[in-house]
PDB file of C-alpha atoms in Angstrom:
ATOM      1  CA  UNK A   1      -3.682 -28.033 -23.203  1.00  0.00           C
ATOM      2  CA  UNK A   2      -2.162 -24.978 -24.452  1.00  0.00           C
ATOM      3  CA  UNK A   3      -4.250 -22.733 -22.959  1.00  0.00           C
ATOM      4  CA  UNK A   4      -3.517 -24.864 -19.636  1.00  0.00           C
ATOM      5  CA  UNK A   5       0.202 -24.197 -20.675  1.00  0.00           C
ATOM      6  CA  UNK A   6      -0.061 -20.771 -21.012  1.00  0.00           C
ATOM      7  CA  UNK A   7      -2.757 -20.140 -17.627  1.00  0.00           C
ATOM      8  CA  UNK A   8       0.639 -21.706 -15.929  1.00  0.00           C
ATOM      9  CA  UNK A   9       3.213 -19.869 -17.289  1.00  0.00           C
ATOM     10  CA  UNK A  10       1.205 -16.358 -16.600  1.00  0.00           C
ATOM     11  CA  UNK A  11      -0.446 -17.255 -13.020  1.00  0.00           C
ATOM     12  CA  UNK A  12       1.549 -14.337 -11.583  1.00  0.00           C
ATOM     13  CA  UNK A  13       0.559 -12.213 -13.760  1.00  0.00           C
ATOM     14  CA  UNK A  14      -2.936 -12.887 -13.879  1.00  0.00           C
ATOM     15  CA  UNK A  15      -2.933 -12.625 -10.254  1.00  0.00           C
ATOM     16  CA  UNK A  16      -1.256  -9.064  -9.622  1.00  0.00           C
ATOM     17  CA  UNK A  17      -3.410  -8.111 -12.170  1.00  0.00           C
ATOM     18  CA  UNK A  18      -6.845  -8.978 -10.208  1.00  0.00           C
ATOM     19  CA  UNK A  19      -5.082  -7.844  -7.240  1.00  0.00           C
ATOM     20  CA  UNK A  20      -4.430  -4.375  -8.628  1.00  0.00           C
ATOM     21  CA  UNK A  21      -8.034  -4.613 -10.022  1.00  0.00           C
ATOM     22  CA  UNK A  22      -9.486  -5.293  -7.034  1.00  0.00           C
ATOM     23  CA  UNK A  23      -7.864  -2.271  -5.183  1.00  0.00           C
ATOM     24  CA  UNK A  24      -8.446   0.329  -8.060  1.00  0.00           C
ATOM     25  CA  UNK A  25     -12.246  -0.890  -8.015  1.00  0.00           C
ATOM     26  CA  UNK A  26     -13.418   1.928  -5.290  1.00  0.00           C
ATOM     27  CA  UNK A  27     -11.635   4.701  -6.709  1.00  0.00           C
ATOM     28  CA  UNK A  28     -13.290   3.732 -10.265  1.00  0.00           C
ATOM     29  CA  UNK A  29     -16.328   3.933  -8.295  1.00  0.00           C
ATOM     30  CA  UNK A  30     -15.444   7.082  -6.954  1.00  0.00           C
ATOM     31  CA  UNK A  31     -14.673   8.550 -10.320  1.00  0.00           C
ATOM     32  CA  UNK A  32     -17.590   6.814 -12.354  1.00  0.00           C
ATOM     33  CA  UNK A  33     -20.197   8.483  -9.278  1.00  0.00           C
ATOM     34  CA  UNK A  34     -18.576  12.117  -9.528  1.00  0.00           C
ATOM     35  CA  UNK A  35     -20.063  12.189 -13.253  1.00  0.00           C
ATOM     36  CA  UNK A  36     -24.010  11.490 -11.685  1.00  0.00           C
ATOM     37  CA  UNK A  37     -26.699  13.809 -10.695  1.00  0.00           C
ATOM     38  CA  UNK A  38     -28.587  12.224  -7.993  1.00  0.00           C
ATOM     39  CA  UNK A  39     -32.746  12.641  -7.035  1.00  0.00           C
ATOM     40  CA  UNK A  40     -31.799  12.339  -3.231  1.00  0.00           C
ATOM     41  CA  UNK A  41     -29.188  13.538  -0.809  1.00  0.00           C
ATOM     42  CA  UNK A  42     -27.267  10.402  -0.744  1.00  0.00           C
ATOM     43  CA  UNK A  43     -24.482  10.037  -3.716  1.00  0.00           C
ATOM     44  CA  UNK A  44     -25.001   5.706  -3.925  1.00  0.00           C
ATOM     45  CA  UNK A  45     -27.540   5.088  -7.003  1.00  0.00           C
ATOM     46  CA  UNK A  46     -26.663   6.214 -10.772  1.00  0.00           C
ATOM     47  CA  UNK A  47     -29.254   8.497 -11.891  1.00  0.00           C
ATOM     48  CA  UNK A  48     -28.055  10.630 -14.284  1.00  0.00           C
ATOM     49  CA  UNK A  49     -24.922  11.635 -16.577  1.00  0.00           C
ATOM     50  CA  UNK A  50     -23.790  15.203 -15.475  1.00  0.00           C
ATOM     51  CA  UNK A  51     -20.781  17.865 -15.420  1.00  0.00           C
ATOM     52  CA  UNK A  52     -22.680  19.941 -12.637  1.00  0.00           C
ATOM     53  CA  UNK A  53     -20.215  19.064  -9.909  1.00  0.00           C
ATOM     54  CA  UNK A  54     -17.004  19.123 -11.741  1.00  0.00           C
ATOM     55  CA  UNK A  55     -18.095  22.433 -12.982  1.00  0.00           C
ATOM     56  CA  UNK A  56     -18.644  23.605  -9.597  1.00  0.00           C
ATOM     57  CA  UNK A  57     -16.192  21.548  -7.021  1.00  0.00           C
ATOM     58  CA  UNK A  58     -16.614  24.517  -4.554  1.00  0.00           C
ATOM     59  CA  UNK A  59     -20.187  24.513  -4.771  1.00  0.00           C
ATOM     60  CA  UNK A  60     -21.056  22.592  -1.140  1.00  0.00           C
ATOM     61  CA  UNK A  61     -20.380  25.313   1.539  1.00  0.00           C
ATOM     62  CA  UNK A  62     -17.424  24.916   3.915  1.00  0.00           C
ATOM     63  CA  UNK A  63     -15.905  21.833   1.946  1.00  0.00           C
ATOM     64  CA  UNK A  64     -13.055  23.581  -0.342  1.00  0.00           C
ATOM     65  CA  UNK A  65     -12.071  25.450   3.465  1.00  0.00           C
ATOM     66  CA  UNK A  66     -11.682  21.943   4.750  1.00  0.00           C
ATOM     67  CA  UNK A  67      -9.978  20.941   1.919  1.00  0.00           C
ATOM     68  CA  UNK A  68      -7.419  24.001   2.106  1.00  0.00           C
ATOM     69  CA  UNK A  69      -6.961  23.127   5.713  1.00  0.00           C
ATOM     70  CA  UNK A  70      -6.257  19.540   5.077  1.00  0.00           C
ATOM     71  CA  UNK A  71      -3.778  19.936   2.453  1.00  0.00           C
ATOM     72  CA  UNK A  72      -1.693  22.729   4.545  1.00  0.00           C
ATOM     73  CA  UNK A  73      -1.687  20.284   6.919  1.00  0.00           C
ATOM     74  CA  UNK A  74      -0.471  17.731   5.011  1.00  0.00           C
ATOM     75  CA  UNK A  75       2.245  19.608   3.538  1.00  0.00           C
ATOM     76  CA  UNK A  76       3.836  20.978   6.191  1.00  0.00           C
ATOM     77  CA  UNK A  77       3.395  17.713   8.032  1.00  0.00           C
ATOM     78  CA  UNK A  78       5.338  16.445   5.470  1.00  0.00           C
ATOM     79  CA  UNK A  79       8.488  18.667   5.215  1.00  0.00           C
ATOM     80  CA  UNK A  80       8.414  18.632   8.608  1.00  0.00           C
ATOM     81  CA  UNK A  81       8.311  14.856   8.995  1.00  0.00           C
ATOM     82  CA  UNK A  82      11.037  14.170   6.133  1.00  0.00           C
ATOM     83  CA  UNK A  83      13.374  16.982   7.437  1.00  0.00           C
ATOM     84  CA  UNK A  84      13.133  15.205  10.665  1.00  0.00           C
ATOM     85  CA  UNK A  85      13.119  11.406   9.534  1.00  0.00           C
ATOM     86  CA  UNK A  86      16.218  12.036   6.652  1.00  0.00           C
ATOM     87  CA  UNK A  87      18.145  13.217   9.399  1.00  0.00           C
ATOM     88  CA  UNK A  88      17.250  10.399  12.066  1.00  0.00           C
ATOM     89  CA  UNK A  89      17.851   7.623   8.648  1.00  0.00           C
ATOM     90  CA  UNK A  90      21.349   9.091   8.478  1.00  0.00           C
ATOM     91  CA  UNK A  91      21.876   8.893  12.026  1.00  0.00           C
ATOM     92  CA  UNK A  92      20.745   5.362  12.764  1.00  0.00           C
ATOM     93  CA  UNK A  93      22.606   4.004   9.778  1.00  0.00           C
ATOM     94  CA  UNK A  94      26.287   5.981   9.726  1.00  0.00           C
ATOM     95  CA  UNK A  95      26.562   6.886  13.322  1.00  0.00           C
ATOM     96  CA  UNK A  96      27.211   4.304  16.784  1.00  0.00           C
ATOM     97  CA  UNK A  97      25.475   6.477  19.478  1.00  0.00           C
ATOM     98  CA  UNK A  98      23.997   4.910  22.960  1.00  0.00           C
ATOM     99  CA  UNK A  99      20.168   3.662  22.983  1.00  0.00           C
ATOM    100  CA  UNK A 100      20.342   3.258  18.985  1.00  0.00           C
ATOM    101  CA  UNK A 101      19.445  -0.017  18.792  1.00  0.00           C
ATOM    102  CA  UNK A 102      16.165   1.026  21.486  1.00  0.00           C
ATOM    103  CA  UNK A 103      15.490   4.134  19.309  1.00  0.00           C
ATOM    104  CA  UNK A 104      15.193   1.741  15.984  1.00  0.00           C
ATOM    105  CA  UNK A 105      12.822  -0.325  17.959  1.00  0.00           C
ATOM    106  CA  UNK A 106      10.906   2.810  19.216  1.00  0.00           C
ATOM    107  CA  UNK A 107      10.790   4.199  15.183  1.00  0.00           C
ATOM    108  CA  UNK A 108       8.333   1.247  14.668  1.00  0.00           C
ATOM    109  CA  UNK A 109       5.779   1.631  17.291  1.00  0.00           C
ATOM    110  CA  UNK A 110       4.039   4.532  15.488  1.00  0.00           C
ATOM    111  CA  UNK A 111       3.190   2.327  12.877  1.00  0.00           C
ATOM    112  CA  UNK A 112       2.533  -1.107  15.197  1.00  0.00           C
ATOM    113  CA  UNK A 113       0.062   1.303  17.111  1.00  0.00           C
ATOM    114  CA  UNK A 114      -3.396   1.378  16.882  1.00  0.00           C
ATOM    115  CA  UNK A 115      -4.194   5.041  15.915  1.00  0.00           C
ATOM    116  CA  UNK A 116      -7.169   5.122  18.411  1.00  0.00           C
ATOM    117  CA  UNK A 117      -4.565   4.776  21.367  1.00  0.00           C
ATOM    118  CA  UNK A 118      -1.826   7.215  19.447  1.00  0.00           C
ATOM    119  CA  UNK A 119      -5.001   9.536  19.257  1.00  0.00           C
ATOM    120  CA  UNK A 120      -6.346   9.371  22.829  1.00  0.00           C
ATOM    121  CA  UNK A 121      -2.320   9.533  24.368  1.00  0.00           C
ATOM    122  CA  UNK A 122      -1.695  12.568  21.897  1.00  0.00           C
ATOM    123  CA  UNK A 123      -4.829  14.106  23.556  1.00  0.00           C
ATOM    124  CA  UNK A 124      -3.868  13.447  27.033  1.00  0.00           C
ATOM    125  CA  UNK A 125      -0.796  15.067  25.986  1.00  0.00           C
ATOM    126  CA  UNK A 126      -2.320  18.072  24.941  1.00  0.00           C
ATOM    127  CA  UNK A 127      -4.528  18.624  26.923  1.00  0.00           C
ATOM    128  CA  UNK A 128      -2.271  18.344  30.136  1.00  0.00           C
ATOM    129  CA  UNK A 129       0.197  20.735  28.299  1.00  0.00           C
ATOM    130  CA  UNK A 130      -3.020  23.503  27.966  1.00  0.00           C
ATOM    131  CA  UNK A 131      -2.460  23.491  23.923  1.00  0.00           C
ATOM    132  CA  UNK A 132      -5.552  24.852  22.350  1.00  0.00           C
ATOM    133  CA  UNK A 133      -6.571  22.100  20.294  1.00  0.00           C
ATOM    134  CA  UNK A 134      -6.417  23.225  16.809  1.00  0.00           C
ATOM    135  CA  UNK A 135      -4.674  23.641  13.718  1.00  0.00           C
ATOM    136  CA  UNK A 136      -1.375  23.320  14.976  1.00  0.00           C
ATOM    137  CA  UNK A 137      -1.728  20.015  17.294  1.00  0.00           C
ATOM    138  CA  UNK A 138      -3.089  18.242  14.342  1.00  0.00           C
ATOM    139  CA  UNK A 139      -0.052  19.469  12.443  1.00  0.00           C
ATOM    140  CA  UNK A 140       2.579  18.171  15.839  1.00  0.00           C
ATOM    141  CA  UNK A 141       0.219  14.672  15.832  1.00  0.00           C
ATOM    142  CA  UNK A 142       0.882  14.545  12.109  1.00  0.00           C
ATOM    143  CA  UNK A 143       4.541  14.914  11.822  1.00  0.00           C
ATOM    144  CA  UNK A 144       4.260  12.106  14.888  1.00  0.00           C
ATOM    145  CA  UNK A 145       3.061   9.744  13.339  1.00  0.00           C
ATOM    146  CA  UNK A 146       4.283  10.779   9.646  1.00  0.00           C
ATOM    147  CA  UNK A 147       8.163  10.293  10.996  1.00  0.00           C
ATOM    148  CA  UNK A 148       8.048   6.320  11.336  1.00  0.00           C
ATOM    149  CA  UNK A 149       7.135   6.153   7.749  1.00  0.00           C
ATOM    150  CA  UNK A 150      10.111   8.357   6.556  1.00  0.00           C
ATOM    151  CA  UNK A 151      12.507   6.895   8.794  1.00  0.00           C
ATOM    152  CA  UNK A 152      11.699   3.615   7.509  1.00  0.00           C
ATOM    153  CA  UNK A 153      11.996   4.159   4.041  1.00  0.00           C
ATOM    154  CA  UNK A 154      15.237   6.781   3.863  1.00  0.00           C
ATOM    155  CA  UNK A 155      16.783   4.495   6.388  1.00  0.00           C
ATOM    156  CA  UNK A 156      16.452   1.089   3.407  1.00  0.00           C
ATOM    157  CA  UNK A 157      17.549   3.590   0.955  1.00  0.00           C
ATOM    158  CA  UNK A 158      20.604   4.973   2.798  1.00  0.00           C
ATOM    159  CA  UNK A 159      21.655   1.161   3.953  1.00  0.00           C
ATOM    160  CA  UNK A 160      21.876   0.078   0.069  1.00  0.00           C
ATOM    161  CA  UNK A 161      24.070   3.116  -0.367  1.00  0.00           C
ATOM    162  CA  UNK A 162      28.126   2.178  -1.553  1.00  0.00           C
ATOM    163  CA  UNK A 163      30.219   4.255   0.719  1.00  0.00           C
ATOM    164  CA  UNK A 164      32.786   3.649  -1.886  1.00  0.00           C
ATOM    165  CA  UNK A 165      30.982   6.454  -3.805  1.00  0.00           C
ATOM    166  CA  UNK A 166      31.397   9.031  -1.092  1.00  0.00           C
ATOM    167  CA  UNK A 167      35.117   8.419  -0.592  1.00  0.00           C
ATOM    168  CA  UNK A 168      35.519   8.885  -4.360  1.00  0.00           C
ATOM    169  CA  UNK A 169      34.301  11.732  -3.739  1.00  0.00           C
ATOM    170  CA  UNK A 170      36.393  13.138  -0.682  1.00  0.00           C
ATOM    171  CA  UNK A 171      39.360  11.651  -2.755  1.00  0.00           C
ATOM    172  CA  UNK A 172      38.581  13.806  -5.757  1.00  0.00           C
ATOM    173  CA  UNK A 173      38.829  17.233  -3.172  1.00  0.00           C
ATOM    174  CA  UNK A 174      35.129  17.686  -2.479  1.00  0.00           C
ATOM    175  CA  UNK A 175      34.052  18.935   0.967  1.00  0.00           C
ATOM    176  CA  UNK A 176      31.686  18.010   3.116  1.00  0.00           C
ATOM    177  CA  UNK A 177      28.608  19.757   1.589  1.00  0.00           C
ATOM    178  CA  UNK A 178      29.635  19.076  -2.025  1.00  0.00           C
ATOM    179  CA  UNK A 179      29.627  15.378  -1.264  1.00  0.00           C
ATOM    180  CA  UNK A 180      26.513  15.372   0.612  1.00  0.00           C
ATOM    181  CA  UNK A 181      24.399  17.583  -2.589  1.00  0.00           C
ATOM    182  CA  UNK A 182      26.289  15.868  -4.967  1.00  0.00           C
ATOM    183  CA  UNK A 183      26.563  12.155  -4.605  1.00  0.00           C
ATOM    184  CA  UNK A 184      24.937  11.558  -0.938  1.00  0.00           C
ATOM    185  CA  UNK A 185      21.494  13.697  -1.827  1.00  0.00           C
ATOM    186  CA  UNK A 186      20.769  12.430  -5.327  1.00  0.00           C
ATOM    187  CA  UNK A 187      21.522   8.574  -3.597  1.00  0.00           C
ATOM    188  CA  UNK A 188      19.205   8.919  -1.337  1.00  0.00           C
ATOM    189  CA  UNK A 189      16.299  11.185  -3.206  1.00  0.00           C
ATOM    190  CA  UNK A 190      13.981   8.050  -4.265  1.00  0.00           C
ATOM    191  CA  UNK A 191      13.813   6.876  -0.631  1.00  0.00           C
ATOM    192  CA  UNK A 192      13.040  10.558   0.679  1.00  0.00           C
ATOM    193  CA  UNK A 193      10.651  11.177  -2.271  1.00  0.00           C
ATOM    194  CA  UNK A 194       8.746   7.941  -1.352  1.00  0.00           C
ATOM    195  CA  UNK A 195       8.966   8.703   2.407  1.00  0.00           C
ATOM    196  CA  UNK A 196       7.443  12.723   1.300  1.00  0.00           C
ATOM    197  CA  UNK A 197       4.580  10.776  -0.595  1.00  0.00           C
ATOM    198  CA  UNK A 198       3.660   8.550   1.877  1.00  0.00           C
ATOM    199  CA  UNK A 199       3.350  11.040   4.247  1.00  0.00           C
ATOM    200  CA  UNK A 200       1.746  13.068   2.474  1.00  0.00           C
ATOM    201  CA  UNK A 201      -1.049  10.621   2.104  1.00  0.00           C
ATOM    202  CA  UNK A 202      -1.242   9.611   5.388  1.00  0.00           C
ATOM    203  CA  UNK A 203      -1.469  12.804   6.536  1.00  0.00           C
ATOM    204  CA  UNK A 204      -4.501  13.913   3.916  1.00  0.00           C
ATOM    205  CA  UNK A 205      -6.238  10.912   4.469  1.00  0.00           C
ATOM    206  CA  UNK A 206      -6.051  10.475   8.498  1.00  0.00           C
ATOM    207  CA  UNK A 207      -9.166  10.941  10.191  1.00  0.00           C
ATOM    208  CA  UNK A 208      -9.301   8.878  13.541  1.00  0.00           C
ATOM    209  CA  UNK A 209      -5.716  10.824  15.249  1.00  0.00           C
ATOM    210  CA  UNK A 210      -7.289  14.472  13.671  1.00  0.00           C
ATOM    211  CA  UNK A 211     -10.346  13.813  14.761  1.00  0.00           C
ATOM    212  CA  UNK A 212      -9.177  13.528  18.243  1.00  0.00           C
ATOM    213  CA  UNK A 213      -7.111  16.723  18.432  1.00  0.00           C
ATOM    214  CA  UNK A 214      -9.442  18.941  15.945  1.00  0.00           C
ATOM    215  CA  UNK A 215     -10.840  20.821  18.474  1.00  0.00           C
ATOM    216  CA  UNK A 216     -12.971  23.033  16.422  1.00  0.00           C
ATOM    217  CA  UNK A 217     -10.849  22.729  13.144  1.00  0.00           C
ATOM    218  CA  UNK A 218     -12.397  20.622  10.414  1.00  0.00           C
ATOM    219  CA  UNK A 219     -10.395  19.157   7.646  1.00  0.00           C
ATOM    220  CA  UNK A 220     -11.466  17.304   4.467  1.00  0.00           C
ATOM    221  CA  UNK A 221     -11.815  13.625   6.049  1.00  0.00           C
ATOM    222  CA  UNK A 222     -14.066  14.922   8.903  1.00  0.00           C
ATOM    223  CA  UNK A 223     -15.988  17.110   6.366  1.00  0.00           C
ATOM    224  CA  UNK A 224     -16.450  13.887   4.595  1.00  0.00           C
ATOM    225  CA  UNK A 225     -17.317  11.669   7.391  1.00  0.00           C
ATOM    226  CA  UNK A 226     -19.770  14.508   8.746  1.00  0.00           C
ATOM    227  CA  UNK A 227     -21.761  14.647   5.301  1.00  0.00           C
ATOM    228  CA  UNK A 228     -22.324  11.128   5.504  1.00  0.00           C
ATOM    229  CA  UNK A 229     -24.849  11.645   8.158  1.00  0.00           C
ATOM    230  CA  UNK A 230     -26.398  14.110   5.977  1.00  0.00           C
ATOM    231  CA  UNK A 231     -26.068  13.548   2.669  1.00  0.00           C
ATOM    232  CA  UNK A 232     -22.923  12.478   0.183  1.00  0.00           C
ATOM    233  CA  UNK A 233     -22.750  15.964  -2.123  1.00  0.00           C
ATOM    234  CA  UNK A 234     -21.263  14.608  -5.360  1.00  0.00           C
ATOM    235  CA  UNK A 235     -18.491  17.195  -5.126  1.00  0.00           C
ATOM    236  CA  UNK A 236     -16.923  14.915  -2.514  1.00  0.00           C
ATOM    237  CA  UNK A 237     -16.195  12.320  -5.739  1.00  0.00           C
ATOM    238  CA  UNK A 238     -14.908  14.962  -7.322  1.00  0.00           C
ATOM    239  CA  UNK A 239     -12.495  16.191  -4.866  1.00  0.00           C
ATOM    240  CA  UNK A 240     -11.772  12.295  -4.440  1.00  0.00           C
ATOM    241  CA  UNK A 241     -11.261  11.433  -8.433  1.00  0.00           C
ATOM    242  CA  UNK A 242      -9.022  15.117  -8.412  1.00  0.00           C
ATOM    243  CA  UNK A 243      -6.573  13.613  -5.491  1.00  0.00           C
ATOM    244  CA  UNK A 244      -6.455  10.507  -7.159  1.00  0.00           C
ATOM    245  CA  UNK A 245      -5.239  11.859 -10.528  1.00  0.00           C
ATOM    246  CA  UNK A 246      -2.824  14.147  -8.691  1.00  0.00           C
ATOM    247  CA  UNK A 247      -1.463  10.893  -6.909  1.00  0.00           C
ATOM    248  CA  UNK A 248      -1.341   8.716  -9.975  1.00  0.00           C
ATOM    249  CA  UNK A 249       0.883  11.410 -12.334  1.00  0.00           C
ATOM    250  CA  UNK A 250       3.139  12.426  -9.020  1.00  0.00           C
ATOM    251  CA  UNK A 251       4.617   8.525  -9.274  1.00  0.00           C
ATOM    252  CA  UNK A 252       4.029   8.116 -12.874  1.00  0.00           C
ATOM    253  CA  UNK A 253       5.741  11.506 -14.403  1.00  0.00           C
ATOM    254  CA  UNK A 254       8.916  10.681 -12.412  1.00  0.00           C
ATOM    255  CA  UNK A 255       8.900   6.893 -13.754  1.00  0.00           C
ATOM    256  CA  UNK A 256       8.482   8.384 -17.626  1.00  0.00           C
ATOM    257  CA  UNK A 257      11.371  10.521 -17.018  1.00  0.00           C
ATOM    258  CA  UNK A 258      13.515   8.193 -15.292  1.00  0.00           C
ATOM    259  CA  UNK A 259      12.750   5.578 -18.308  1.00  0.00           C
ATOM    260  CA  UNK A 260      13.607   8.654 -21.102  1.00  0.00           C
ATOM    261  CA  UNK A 261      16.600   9.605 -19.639  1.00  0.00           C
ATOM    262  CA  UNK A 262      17.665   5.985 -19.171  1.00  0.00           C
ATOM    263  CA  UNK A 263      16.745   5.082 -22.711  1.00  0.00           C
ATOM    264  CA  UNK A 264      18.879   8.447 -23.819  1.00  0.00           C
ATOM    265  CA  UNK A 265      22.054   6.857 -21.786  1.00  0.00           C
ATOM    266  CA  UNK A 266      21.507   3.517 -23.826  1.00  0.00           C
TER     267      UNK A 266
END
């Protein structure tokens, strides 16, 4: 029974465990398949062990211009969409201003929304206005839909805030701005840094809204989803394992140097 003892005692453990196994499974896939040298056009049997794609990434033709395009994108959507969204957090939470309890309601339907009816209203939108769909409406439909995520996690982070701190502050002779970069800012970084992340993700990985207001412009996803009819290159996994890596040391880097300095302070 001590094995039954101990199965108890770690259940939740073992559980999170296959849970986080279970979602990392495709993207060891992903990495395991950018390492093969497939007979065919399709990327979806193991042939053979080989370096050939990472050593070329750039070798299918018009994917690293999709890839540029996506990842312009998807910065700029997202210092766009957390300039915007750390500014409407602050609002919503410090200021009493008609229509905000309708406008916090309103923040969430972005994310409630199916993207297929975002997509097709953006579109309408658009195309009444006479935009040339392009680059730049995939960039306004990004920052759209990338603002309900930032809003929603600045706004938890600036809630938990103790104005106590602030008024410290004030009391010790510090201005407006010096309070703000000083003690308000460095408060509220982890919530805008997740809200930055998440939209940066969202916006690199969105395919159904872009794919709706492209026009002519092709970004990574659609490259993707176009070579799929065709033929998976293997540079795809590559490009795929790359992004994943990138993701991965952008949230663990932080954590190891959060953990240092806090082990420093002890």
């Amino acid at each position: 029974m001590p094995v039954v003892n101990w199965l108890k005692r770690h259940l939740v453990v073992i559980a999170g465990l296959f849970t986080l196994a279970y979602l990392l499974l495709p993207n060891v896939i992903v990495t395991v398949f950018s390492f093969n040298k497939p007979k065919g056009r399709f990327n979806y049997q193991w042939q053979q062990f080989s370096l050939d794609a990472w050593k070329q990434p750039c070798g299918v033709a018009d994917m690293c211009n999709s890839l540029s395009i996506s990842l312009q994108i998807a910065v700029w959507a997202t210092l766009g969409a957390t300039i915007l969204g750390t500014m409407i957090s602050f609002a919503l939470v410090r200021y009493r201003f008609r229509a905000r309890g309708a406008i916090n309601s309103l923040i969430f339907l972005p994310m409630a929304m199916p993207e297929v009816v975002m997509a097709a209203s953006l579109l309408t939108l658009f195309l009444n206005m006479g935009a040339q769909l392009g680059f730049w409406t995939i960039l306004i439909a990004h920052i759209m839909f990338c603002l309900s995520f930032v809003v929603t996690a600045v706004k938890a982070r600036v809630m938990s805030m103790d104005p106590r701190l602030e008024e410290a502050a004030r009391d010790l002779y510090a201005g407006p701005v010096q309070t703000f970069l000083r003690v308000t800012l460095p408060i509220a970084a982890p919530g805008i840094a997740a809200g930055a992340l998440l939209s940066f993700a969202l916006s690199f990985d969105d395919f159904i809204i872009t794919n709706f207001n492209a026009g002519s412009t092709v970004t990574f996803p659609m490259f993707v989803w176009g070579s799929a009819q065709r033929g998976t290159p293997v540079q795809i996994n590559v490009i795929g394992t790359a992004m994943f890596l990138l993701a991965v040391l952008l949230v663990l880097v932080p954590m190891l140097i959060n953990n240092r300095r806090n082990s420093q302070k002890a």
